[in-house]
Tab-separated table of C-alpha atoms and ligand atoms in Angstrom:
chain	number	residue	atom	x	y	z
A	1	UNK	CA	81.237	-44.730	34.289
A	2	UNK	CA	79.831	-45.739	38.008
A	3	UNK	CA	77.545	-48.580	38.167
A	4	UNK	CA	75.973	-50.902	40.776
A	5	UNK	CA	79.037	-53.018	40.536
A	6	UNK	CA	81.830	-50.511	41.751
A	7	UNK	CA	84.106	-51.239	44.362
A	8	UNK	CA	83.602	-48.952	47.587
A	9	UNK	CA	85.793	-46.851	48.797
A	10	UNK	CA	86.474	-46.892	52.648
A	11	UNK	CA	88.509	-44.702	54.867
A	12	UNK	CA	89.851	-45.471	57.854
A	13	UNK	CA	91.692	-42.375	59.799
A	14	UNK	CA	92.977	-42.273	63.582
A	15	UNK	CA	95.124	-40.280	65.495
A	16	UNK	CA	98.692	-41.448	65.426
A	17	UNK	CA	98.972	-44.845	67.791
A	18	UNK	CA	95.651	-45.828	67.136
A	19	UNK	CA	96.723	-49.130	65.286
A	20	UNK	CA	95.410	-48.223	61.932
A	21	UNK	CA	98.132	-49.351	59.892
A	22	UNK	CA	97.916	-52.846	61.073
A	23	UNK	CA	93.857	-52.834	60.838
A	24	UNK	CA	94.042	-51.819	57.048
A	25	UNK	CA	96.435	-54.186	56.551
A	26	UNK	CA	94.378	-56.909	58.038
A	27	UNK	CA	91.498	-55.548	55.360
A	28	UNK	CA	93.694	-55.754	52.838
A	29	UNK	CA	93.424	-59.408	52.751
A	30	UNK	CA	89.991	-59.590	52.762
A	31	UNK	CA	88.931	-60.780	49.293
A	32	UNK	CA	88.487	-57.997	46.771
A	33	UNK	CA	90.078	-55.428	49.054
A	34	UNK	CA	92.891	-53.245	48.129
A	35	UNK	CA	95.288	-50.482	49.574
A	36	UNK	CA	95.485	-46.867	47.840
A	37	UNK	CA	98.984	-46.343	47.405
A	38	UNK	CA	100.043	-43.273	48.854
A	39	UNK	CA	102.447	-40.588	47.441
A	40	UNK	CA	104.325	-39.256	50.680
A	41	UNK	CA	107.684	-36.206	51.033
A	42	UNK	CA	108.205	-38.229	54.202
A	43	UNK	CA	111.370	-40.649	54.386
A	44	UNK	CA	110.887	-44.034	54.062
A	45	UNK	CA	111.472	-45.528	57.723
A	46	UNK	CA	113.490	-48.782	57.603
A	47	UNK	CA	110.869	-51.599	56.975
A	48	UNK	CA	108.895	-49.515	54.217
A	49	UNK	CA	109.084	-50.643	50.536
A	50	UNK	CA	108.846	-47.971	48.291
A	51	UNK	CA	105.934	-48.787	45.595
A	52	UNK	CA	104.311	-50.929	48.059
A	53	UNK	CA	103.798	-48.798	51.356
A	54	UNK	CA	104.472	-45.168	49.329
A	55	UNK	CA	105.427	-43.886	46.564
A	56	UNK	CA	108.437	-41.628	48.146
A	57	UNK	CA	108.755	-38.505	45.963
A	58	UNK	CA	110.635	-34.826	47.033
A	59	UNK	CA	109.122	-31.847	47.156
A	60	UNK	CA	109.287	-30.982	43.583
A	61	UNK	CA	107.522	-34.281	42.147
A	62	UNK	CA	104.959	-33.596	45.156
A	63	UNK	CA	104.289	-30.235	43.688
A	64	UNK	CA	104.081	-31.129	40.561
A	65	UNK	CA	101.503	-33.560	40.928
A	66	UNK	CA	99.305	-30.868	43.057
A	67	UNK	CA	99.768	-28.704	39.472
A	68	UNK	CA	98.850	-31.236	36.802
A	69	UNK	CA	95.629	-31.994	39.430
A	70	UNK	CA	96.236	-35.436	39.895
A	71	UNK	CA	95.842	-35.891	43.537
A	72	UNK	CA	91.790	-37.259	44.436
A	73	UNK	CA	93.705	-35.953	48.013
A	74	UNK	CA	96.020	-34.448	49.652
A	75	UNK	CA	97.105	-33.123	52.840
A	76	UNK	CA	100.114	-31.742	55.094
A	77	UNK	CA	101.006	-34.013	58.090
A	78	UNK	CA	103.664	-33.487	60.645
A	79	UNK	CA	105.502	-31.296	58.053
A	80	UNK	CA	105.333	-33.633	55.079
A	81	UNK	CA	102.988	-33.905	51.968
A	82	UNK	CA	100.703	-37.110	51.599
A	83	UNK	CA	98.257	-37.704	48.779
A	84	UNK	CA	96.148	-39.821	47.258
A	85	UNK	CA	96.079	-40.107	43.244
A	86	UNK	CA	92.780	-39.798	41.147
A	87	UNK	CA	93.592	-42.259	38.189
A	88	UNK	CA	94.598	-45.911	39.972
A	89	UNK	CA	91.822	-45.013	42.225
A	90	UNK	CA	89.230	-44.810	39.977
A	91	UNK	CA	90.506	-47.412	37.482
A	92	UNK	CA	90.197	-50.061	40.439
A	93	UNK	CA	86.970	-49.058	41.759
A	94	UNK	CA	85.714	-49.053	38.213
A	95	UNK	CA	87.044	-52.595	38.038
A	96	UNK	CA	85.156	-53.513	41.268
A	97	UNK	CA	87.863	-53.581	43.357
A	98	UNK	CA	87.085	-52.252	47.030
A	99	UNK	CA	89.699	-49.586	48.048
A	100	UNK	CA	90.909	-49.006	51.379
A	101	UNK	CA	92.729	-45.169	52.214
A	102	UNK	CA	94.465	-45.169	55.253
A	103	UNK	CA	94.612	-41.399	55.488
A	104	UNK	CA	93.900	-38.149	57.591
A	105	UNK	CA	91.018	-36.126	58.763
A	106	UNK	CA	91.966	-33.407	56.443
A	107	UNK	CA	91.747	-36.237	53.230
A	108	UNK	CA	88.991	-37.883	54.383
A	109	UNK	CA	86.973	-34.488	54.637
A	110	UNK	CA	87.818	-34.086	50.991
A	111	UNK	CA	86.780	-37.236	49.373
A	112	UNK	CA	83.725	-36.963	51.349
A	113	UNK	CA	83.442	-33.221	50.091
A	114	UNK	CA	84.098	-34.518	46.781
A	115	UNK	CA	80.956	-36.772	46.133
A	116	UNK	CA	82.175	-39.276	43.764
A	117	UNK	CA	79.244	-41.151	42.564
A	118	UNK	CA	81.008	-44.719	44.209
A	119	UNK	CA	79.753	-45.692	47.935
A	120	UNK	CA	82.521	-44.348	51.046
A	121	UNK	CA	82.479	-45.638	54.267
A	122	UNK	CA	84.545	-43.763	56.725
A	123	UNK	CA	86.353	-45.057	60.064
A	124	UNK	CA	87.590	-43.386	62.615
A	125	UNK	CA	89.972	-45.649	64.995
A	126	UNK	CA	89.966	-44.956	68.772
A	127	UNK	CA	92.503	-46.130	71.470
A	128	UNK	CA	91.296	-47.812	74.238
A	129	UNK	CA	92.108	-45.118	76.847
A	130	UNK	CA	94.900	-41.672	76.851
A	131	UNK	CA	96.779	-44.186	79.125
A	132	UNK	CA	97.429	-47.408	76.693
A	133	UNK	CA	97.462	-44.370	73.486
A	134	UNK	CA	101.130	-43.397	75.953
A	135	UNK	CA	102.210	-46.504	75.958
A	136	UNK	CA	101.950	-47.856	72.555
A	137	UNK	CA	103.511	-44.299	71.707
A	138	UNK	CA	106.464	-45.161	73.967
A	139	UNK	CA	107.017	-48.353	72.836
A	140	UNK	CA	107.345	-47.435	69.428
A	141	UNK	CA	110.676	-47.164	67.464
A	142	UNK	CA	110.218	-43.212	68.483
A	143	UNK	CA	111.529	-43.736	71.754
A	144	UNK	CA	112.174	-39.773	72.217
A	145	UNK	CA	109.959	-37.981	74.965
A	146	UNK	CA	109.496	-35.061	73.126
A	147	UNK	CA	107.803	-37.396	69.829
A	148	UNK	CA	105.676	-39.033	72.609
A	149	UNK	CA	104.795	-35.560	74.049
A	150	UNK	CA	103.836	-33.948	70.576
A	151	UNK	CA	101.676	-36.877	69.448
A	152	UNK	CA	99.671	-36.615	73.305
A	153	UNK	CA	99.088	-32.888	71.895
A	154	UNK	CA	98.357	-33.705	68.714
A	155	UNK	CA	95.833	-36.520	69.836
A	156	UNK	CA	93.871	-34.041	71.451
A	157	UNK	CA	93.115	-32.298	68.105
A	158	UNK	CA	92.478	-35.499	66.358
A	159	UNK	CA	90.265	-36.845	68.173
A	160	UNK	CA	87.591	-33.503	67.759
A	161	UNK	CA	87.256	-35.031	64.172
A	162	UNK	CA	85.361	-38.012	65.427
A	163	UNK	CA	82.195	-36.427	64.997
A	164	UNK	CA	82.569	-36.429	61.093
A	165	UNK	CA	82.881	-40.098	60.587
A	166	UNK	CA	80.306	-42.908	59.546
A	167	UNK	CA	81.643	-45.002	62.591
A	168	UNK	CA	84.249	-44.629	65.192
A	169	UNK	CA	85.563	-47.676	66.709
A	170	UNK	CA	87.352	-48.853	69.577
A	171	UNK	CA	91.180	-50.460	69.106
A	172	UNK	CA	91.336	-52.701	72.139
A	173	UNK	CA	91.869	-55.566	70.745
A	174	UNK	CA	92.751	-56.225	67.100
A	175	UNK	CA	90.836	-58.896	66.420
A	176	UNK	CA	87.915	-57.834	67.465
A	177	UNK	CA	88.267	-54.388	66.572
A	178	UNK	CA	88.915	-56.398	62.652
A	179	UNK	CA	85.891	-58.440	62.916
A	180	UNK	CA	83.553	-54.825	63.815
A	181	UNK	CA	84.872	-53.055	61.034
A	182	UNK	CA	84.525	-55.889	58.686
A	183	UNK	CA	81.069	-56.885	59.312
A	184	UNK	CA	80.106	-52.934	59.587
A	185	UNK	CA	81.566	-52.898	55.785
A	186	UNK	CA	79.496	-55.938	55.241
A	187	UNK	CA	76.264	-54.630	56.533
A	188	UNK	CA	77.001	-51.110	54.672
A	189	UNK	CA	77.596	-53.192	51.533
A	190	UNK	CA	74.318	-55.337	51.857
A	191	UNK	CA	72.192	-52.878	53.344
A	192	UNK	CA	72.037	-55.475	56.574
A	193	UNK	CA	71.868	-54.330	60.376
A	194	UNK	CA	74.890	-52.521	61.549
A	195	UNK	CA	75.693	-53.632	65.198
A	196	UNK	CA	76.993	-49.979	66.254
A	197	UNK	CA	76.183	-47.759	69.318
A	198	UNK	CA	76.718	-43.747	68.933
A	199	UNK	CA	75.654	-43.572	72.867
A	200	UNK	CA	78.701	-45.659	73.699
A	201	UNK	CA	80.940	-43.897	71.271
A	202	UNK	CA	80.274	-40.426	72.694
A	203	UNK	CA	81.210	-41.190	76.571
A	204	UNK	CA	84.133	-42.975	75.717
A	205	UNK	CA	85.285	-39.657	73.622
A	206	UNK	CA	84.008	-37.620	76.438
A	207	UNK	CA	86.537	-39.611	78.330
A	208	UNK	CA	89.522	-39.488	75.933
A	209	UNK	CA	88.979	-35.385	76.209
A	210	UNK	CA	88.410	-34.653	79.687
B	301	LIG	P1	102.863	-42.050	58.444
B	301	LIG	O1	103.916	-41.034	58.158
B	301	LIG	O2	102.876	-42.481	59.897
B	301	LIG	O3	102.886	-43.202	57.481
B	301	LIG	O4	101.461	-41.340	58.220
B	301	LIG	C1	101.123	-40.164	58.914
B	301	LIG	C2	99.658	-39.834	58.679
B	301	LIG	O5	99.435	-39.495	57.305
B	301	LIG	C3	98.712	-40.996	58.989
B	301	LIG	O6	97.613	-40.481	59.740
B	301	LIG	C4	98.245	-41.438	57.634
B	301	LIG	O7	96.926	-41.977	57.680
B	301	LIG	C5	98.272	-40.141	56.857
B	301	LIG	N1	98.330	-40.380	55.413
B	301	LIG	C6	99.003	-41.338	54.754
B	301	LIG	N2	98.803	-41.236	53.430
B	301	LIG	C7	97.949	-40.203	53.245
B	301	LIG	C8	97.353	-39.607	52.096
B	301	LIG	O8	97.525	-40.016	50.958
B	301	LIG	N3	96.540	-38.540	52.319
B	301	LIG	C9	96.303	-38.036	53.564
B	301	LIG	N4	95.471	-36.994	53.661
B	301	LIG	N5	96.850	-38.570	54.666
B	301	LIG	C10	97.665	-39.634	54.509
């Protein structure tokens, strides 16, 4: 049963590059902040621990799940299945636990959609410019052109998705991009002033999509 001392749930989504990952790790060790587990069909890459970054399942289990309606989430991305599941979710926000979902456009559009009677606060990460967003691509363990090519393209669809977000910020520098999002949560949470400027937001989008 929801009550005044629920967790909140917060998204953060960004198109690939962004530096998400690291940002909702950094969260994560807030105090009283947790990561929603993921299920994923992807493969894990090298330094992922299975249970801890994903739950890695085939097709079949993926489906499965989808069936028995388990999934609070869930979404295609670059050919695989990711989803978020209802029960741990709900169990830890019930708790007061404050859940973090580092997740797509497509899932964040349906927890909003969903209304869950707990508060959501949604991110949307920006790079700093299309130029540093090519770099950080490049320098990534996907050193193929093609990869870095695909994700440019696919950028340019992401980003349109701004727009349905409680706040977009700005990745140029970690710490400070931490420190925004973490006092935005704050101010969210205590119904304080949030130090955020739409204006600002908008041209720099206008400038990632020229
Ligand atoms: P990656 O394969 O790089 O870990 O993740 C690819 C994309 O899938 C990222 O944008 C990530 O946020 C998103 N993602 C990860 N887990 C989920 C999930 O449970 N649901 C949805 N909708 N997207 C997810």
């Amino acid at each position: 049963m929801p009550s005044h001392n629920d967790g909140v749930m917060i998204v953060l989504s960004s198109p690939s590059g962004a530096g998400k990952t690291t940002l909702v790790k950094k969260l994560s060790s807030l105090d009283n902040f947790e990561i929603s587990i993921s299920h994923t069909t992807r493969q894990p890459r090298p330094n992922e621990l299975s249970n801890k970054d994903y739950f890695f399942v085939n097709e079949d289990e993926f489906r499965r799940l989808i069936k028995n309606e388990e999934f609070l989430e869930y979404a295609k991305v670059f050919n695989n299945f990711y989803g978020t599941t209802r029960t741990p979710v709900i169990d830890k926000l019930d708790k007061g636990k404050n859940i973090l979902f580092d997740i797509d456009w497509q899932g964040a559009d349906q927890i909003k959609n969903k209304r869950l009677d707990y508060k959501l606060i949604t991110f949307f990460i920006l790079p700093p410019s299309k130029e540093e967003l090519f770099e950080r691509l490049s320098n990534r363990d996907m050193k193929d052109k093609l990869i870095v090519e695909e994700r440019m393209k696919q950028f340019e669809r992401d980003v349109l998705h701004w727009i349905n977000y409680d706040y977009v910020v700005i990745n140029d520098n970690l710490e400070k991009c931490f420190s925004k999002i973490k006092n935005l949560i704050e101010a969210e949470i205590n119904n304080g002033s949030k130090d955020y400027d739409l204006e600002y937001i908008r041209s720099h989008v206008s400038k990632l999509t020229y």
